[in-house]
Every structure is written in structure tokens, then in C-alpha cells.
């Protein structure tokens, strides 16, 4: 990370995405796979918005912003600050370098306001509009994109279960080192979880201590950020790198109500040294 002008503020490169469609989307992850069920696919709506210079998109609970982008990889950078409830770095703004000259998105010099987005507790996703049509989330039912799944053991009696079944520590930067297994065939994961839960019931422990996470894109995106201080990680969707951004549990305390109470954060196109940048600003403070 590099220091900025504010001694408490830092910047961190989160990752790079590639957008063959020349349209990049910053979307709320929770309903990202629902756009087509609500009407037109996300890519159709996003590319239409990009053709007009960019716009906020919303249909029921699904929300995103779509803007035009140039060729090559787009760098996503976070501006950070101390957390609201914990002394840890948290995201204060996201910048997406669009690889376009400012003149390609605006004839003026002032920033272009595109609207706002709520913070999705399920995470935010940044990537190519067409690739994101293939996103597999957790609604209405997750499926594994590679035939694999992860199994975690937690709750009352978990340490006894770890020893009994030989569960291994799962690397996770921001959690209390859960135990279980990664990358099991789905059927193996389901059978092992059922066995552990039967044992847990018989011992009077938490009845659902073994939980299976199918390798949906949503889960893989969350997993990709486990060891990153800001919860960011890159996965591949439809052949494109997609950046997924999660949130520290303490930060989620201030993102409980979202748009329903006006808890939304501004999106602007900005001129940065002659280049176009999409900025999403997430100021500090408690609930709105």
C-alpha cells in the first residue's frame, strides 16, 4: 500500500479485470444472477447504458452501474481508512481505471454523476458485462461450476468433531481459522457432512455443524478474498477475470438497511490526469 495525502488514508491495488465487451459492471453480488429472470440479461442492459456514457441500473433488488471501458486490463484500486468499529483498514472508495481518455466519456471538465449504489452484504462484483451473464450465485439455488464443494465444521462441539473426523484448518485471514476440507467432489462433501451431522445430533451438539458450500461463483469469489486484508479476490467467469469484494464483519454493522433507508453511496466518472475513472465513494460514519 502507498500513503496518500491523508496520513490515515492509504491506497491498495485490488486486482485487474478484462472486459472484451468494452462494458464494465460494478454490481451488487446478491442478485447478480437474477437479471435475466427479471427481464433482459444484464449484458443487454449494461451495454445499452455504456453506449450512453454509463448509468445506474436497478430492477427489483438487483443493482449495478455500467460504464464504457477501453481495451486491455482495467486496474481496480481501493482508497482505505480505519474501520468504523475496528482498527482495521476498510474501503473508503473504489476506483476503476477505464483505460479511456476523459474526452471519450464527457465533453466537459466536471465529474459526471451516475447515481449511487448500496453496499451489498453479499459482496460487490466488478467485471465484463457479457461474462457476468454466466454468473452462478446462491439464488434461487446454488450449483457447483466445477463439480467441487467446500465443507466447514462450526458451532457447539466443533473441536471434538475436528478431532473425530480429521478436519484440517482452512486458511482464512479474517476469520478464526475454521476447520474442514476444500475442493471435495460434491457427492463426497454431502455424504461426509451428513455423517458428521448425524454424529453431532447423537452427541447433543449443534445439529448442522457441517455445512457444504458448493463452488458457485459467489462462494468462490468470497473464498478468493479470505486472505486479503480488504476481502478482495479475482476468479474466472466465462473466461474473464472478475474481481469480487467482500466486507469485514464489523463493517457490515453499518450496511444493514441499504437503499430502503437511503443508505447509498455515490458513483461518479472522474477525470484523473486526462483518463476516465469510475469512483464509488463509501464515506465513514454510522447508519444513515
PDB file of C-alpha atoms in Angstrom, residues 52-204:
ATOM      1  CA  UNK A  52     -24.918   6.463 -23.443  1.00  0.00           C
ATOM      2  CA  UNK A  53     -21.786   7.052 -21.350  1.00  0.00           C
ATOM      3  CA  UNK A  54     -22.792   4.952 -18.352  1.00  0.00           C
ATOM      4  CA  UNK A  55     -25.727   4.648 -15.967  1.00  0.00           C
ATOM      5  CA  UNK A  56     -27.063   3.108 -12.788  1.00  0.00           C
ATOM      6  CA  UNK A  57     -29.222   0.008 -13.328  1.00  0.00           C
ATOM      7  CA  UNK A  58     -31.894  -1.328 -10.996  1.00  0.00           C
ATOM      8  CA  UNK A  59     -34.570  -3.995 -11.281  1.00  0.00           C
ATOM      9  CA  UNK A  60     -36.316  -5.069  -8.070  1.00  0.00           C
ATOM     10  CA  UNK A  61     -33.430  -5.845  -5.663  1.00  0.00           C
ATOM     11  CA  UNK A  62     -30.754  -6.203  -8.358  1.00  0.00           C
ATOM     12  CA  UNK A  63     -28.499  -3.147  -8.771  1.00  0.00           C
ATOM     13  CA  UNK A  64     -25.390  -2.274 -10.740  1.00  0.00           C
ATOM     14  CA  UNK A  65     -23.642   0.508 -12.615  1.00  0.00           C
ATOM     15  CA  UNK A  66     -22.327   0.006 -16.151  1.00  0.00           C
ATOM     16  CA  UNK A  67     -19.823   2.220 -17.998  1.00  0.00           C
ATOM     17  CA  UNK A  68     -17.752   2.004 -21.187  1.00  0.00           C
ATOM     18  CA  UNK A  69     -14.185   0.742 -20.967  1.00  0.00           C
ATOM     19  CA  UNK A  70     -11.157   0.581 -23.200  1.00  0.00           C
ATOM     20  CA  UNK A  71      -9.040  -2.396 -24.276  1.00  0.00           C
ATOM     21  CA  UNK A  72      -6.626  -4.234 -22.042  1.00  0.00           C
ATOM     22  CA  UNK A  73      -6.763  -4.880 -18.315  1.00  0.00           C
ATOM     23  CA  UNK A  74      -8.535  -2.389 -16.046  1.00  0.00           C
ATOM     24  CA  UNK A  75      -6.915  -1.754 -12.666  1.00  0.00           C
ATOM     25  CA  UNK A  76      -9.167  -1.532  -9.608  1.00  0.00           C
ATOM     26  CA  UNK A  77      -7.790   0.430  -6.666  1.00  0.00           C
ATOM     27  CA  UNK A  78      -9.145   0.932  -3.159  1.00  0.00           C
ATOM     28  CA  UNK A  79      -8.704   4.045  -1.034  1.00  0.00           C
ATOM     29  CA  UNK A  80      -8.799   2.885   2.564  1.00  0.00           C
ATOM     30  CA  UNK A  81      -9.286   4.344   6.030  1.00  0.00           C
ATOM     31  CA  UNK A  82      -9.564   2.985   9.573  1.00  0.00           C
ATOM     32  CA  UNK A  83     -12.692   0.934  10.155  1.00  0.00           C
ATOM     33  CA  UNK A  84     -15.773   2.370  11.804  1.00  0.00           C
ATOM     34  CA  UNK A  85     -15.908  -0.223  14.585  1.00  0.00           C
ATOM     35  CA  UNK A  86     -12.470  -1.856  14.462  1.00  0.00           C
ATOM     36  CA  UNK A  87      -8.946  -0.507  13.936  1.00  0.00           C
ATOM     37  CA  UNK A  88      -8.566  -2.284  10.614  1.00  0.00           C
ATOM     38  CA  UNK A  89      -8.308  -0.912   7.092  1.00  0.00           C
ATOM     39  CA  UNK A  90     -11.624  -0.721   5.268  1.00  0.00           C
ATOM     40  CA  UNK A  91     -12.632   0.540   1.842  1.00  0.00           C
ATOM     41  CA  UNK A  92     -13.494   4.231   1.583  1.00  0.00           C
ATOM     42  CA  UNK A  93     -13.613   4.375  -2.228  1.00  0.00           C
ATOM     43  CA  UNK A  94     -13.157   2.121  -5.218  1.00  0.00           C
ATOM     44  CA  UNK A  95     -11.549   3.434  -8.420  1.00  0.00           C
ATOM     45  CA  UNK A  96     -11.810   1.585 -11.729  1.00  0.00           C
ATOM     46  CA  UNK A  97      -9.376   2.922 -14.346  1.00  0.00           C
ATOM     47  CA  UNK A  98     -11.390   2.639 -17.558  1.00  0.00           C
ATOM     48  CA  UNK A  99      -8.437   2.804 -19.980  1.00  0.00           C
ATOM     49  CA  UNK A 100     -10.205   5.579 -21.855  1.00  0.00           C
ATOM     50  CA  UNK A 101      -9.350   9.259 -22.307  1.00  0.00           C
ATOM     51  CA  UNK A 102     -11.655  11.610 -20.423  1.00  0.00           C
ATOM     52  CA  UNK A 103     -12.839  13.019 -23.746  1.00  0.00           C
ATOM     53  CA  UNK A 104     -14.323   9.620 -24.604  1.00  0.00           C
ATOM     54  CA  UNK A 105     -16.846   9.825 -21.753  1.00  0.00           C
ATOM     55  CA  UNK A 106     -17.502  13.559 -21.321  1.00  0.00           C
ATOM     56  CA  UNK A 107     -17.239  16.790 -23.261  1.00  0.00           C
ATOM     57  CA  UNK A 108     -16.915  18.793 -20.026  1.00  0.00           C
ATOM     58  CA  UNK A 109     -14.378  19.011 -17.228  1.00  0.00           C
ATOM     59  CA  UNK A 110     -16.620  18.324 -14.230  1.00  0.00           C
ATOM     60  CA  UNK A 111     -17.215  14.831 -12.787  1.00  0.00           C
ATOM     61  CA  UNK A 112     -20.249  13.010 -14.200  1.00  0.00           C
ATOM     62  CA  UNK A 113     -22.696  11.787 -11.542  1.00  0.00           C
ATOM     63  CA  UNK A 114     -24.111   8.359 -12.417  1.00  0.00           C
ATOM     64  CA  UNK A 115     -26.232   7.743  -9.321  1.00  0.00           C
ATOM     65  CA  UNK A 116     -25.483   5.572  -6.319  1.00  0.00           C
ATOM     66  CA  UNK A 117     -25.314   2.007  -5.032  1.00  0.00           C
ATOM     67  CA  UNK A 118     -25.950   0.408  -1.659  1.00  0.00           C
ATOM     68  CA  UNK A 119     -23.259  -1.798  -0.154  1.00  0.00           C
ATOM     69  CA  UNK A 120     -24.322  -5.402  -0.657  1.00  0.00           C
ATOM     70  CA  UNK A 121     -23.530  -7.567   2.395  1.00  0.00           C
ATOM     71  CA  UNK A 122     -23.143 -10.431  -0.093  1.00  0.00           C
ATOM     72  CA  UNK A 123     -20.259  -8.573  -1.714  1.00  0.00           C
ATOM     73  CA  UNK A 124     -19.676  -6.463  -4.808  1.00  0.00           C
ATOM     74  CA  UNK A 125     -18.560  -7.766  -8.203  1.00  0.00           C
ATOM     75  CA  UNK A 126     -16.584  -5.976 -10.934  1.00  0.00           C
ATOM     76  CA  UNK A 127     -16.108  -7.327 -14.445  1.00  0.00           C
ATOM     77  CA  UNK A 128     -17.156  -7.764 -18.049  1.00  0.00           C
ATOM     78  CA  UNK A 129     -20.876  -7.341 -18.705  1.00  0.00           C
ATOM     79  CA  UNK A 130     -21.174 -10.359 -21.014  1.00  0.00           C
ATOM     80  CA  UNK A 131     -19.126 -12.642 -18.775  1.00  0.00           C
ATOM     81  CA  UNK A 132     -21.352 -11.777 -15.812  1.00  0.00           C
ATOM     82  CA  UNK A 133     -24.377 -13.211 -17.651  1.00  0.00           C
ATOM     83  CA  UNK A 134     -22.802 -16.585 -16.735  1.00  0.00           C
ATOM     84  CA  UNK A 135     -22.511 -15.769 -13.017  1.00  0.00           C
ATOM     85  CA  UNK A 136     -23.780 -18.532 -10.709  1.00  0.00           C
ATOM     86  CA  UNK A 137     -24.915 -17.157  -7.370  1.00  0.00           C
ATOM     87  CA  UNK A 138     -26.792 -18.590  -4.420  1.00  0.00           C
ATOM     88  CA  UNK A 139     -30.336 -17.725  -5.573  1.00  0.00           C
ATOM     89  CA  UNK A 140     -32.664 -19.442  -6.182  1.00  0.00           C
ATOM     90  CA  UNK A 141     -30.331 -22.435  -5.672  1.00  0.00           C
ATOM     91  CA  UNK A 142     -26.558 -22.611  -5.973  1.00  0.00           C
ATOM     92  CA  UNK A 143     -24.831 -25.157  -8.166  1.00  0.00           C
ATOM     93  CA  UNK A 144     -21.191 -26.101  -8.447  1.00  0.00           C
ATOM     94  CA  UNK A 145     -19.450 -24.720 -11.531  1.00  0.00           C
ATOM     95  CA  UNK A 146     -16.646 -27.301 -11.313  1.00  0.00           C
ATOM     96  CA  UNK A 147     -18.217 -30.289  -9.552  1.00  0.00           C
ATOM     97  CA  UNK A 148     -16.499 -29.425  -6.264  1.00  0.00           C
ATOM     98  CA  UNK A 149     -17.529 -28.120  -2.866  1.00  0.00           C
ATOM     99  CA  UNK A 150     -16.045 -26.998   0.459  1.00  0.00           C
ATOM    100  CA  UNK A 151     -17.101 -28.380   3.842  1.00  0.00           C
ATOM    101  CA  UNK A 152     -16.783 -26.372   7.052  1.00  0.00           C
ATOM    102  CA  UNK A 153     -17.372 -27.510  10.655  1.00  0.00           C
ATOM    103  CA  UNK A 154     -18.520 -24.928  13.190  1.00  0.00           C
ATOM    104  CA  UNK A 155     -20.748 -24.481  16.231  1.00  0.00           C
ATOM    105  CA  UNK A 156     -21.159 -26.324  19.522  1.00  0.00           C
ATOM    106  CA  UNK A 157     -18.902 -29.376  19.620  1.00  0.00           C
ATOM    107  CA  UNK A 158     -16.820 -28.347  16.609  1.00  0.00           C
ATOM    108  CA  UNK A 159     -13.420 -29.026  18.188  1.00  0.00           C
ATOM    109  CA  UNK A 160     -14.481 -32.545  19.143  1.00  0.00           C
ATOM    110  CA  UNK A 161     -15.683 -33.054  15.573  1.00  0.00           C
ATOM    111  CA  UNK A 162     -12.406 -31.758  14.138  1.00  0.00           C
ATOM    112  CA  UNK A 163     -10.513 -34.397  16.089  1.00  0.00           C
ATOM    113  CA  UNK A 164     -13.046 -37.176  15.433  1.00  0.00           C
ATOM    114  CA  UNK A 165     -13.177 -36.706  11.658  1.00  0.00           C
ATOM    115  CA  UNK A 166      -9.680 -35.360  10.967  1.00  0.00           C
ATOM    116  CA  UNK A 167     -10.762 -31.924   9.764  1.00  0.00           C
ATOM    117  CA  UNK A 168      -7.941 -29.628   8.697  1.00  0.00           C
ATOM    118  CA  UNK A 169      -7.526 -25.885   9.368  1.00  0.00           C
ATOM    119  CA  UNK A 170      -8.814 -23.794   6.461  1.00  0.00           C
ATOM    120  CA  UNK A 171      -6.634 -20.737   5.709  1.00  0.00           C
ATOM    121  CA  UNK A 172      -8.725 -17.621   6.225  1.00  0.00           C
ATOM    122  CA  UNK A 173      -7.118 -14.259   7.014  1.00  0.00           C
ATOM    123  CA  UNK A 174     -10.112 -12.559   8.601  1.00  0.00           C
ATOM    124  CA  UNK A 175     -11.817 -15.408  10.448  1.00  0.00           C
ATOM    125  CA  UNK A 176     -10.986 -17.674  13.385  1.00  0.00           C
ATOM    126  CA  UNK A 177      -9.382 -20.380  11.249  1.00  0.00           C
ATOM    127  CA  UNK A 178     -12.335 -22.655  10.584  1.00  0.00           C
ATOM    128  CA  UNK A 179     -11.706 -26.365  10.033  1.00  0.00           C
ATOM    129  CA  UNK A 180     -12.948 -28.648   7.290  1.00  0.00           C
ATOM    130  CA  UNK A 181     -11.986 -29.605   3.749  1.00  0.00           C
ATOM    131  CA  UNK A 182     -11.660 -27.672   0.483  1.00  0.00           C
ATOM    132  CA  UNK A 183     -12.257 -28.883  -3.068  1.00  0.00           C
ATOM    133  CA  UNK A 184     -14.113 -32.117  -2.357  1.00  0.00           C
ATOM    134  CA  UNK A 185     -16.292 -33.736  -5.039  1.00  0.00           C
ATOM    135  CA  UNK A 186     -19.835 -32.579  -4.331  1.00  0.00           C
ATOM    136  CA  UNK A 187     -21.176 -36.054  -3.504  1.00  0.00           C
ATOM    137  CA  UNK A 188     -18.278 -36.721  -1.121  1.00  0.00           C
ATOM    138  CA  UNK A 189     -18.870 -33.384   0.633  1.00  0.00           C
ATOM    139  CA  UNK A 190     -22.603 -34.027   1.040  1.00  0.00           C
ATOM    140  CA  UNK A 191     -22.110 -37.564   2.331  1.00  0.00           C
ATOM    141  CA  UNK A 192     -19.394 -36.505   4.785  1.00  0.00           C
ATOM    142  CA  UNK A 193     -21.497 -33.603   6.061  1.00  0.00           C
ATOM    143  CA  UNK A 194     -24.488 -35.904   6.605  1.00  0.00           C
ATOM    144  CA  UNK A 195     -22.295 -38.327   8.571  1.00  0.00           C
ATOM    145  CA  UNK A 196     -20.863 -35.556  10.760  1.00  0.00           C
ATOM    146  CA  UNK A 197     -24.290 -34.065  11.444  1.00  0.00           C
ATOM    147  CA  UNK A 198     -25.732 -37.436  12.421  1.00  0.00           C
ATOM    148  CA  UNK A 199     -22.840 -37.844  14.840  1.00  0.00           C
ATOM    149  CA  UNK A 200     -23.392 -34.292  16.159  1.00  0.00           C
ATOM    150  CA  UNK A 201     -27.076 -34.972  16.907  1.00  0.00           C
ATOM    151  CA  UNK A 202     -26.218 -38.183  18.702  1.00  0.00           C
ATOM    152  CA  UNK A 203     -23.683 -36.316  20.863  1.00  0.00           C
ATOM    153  CA  UNK A 204     -26.058 -33.451  21.636  1.00  0.00           C
TER     154      UNK A 204
END
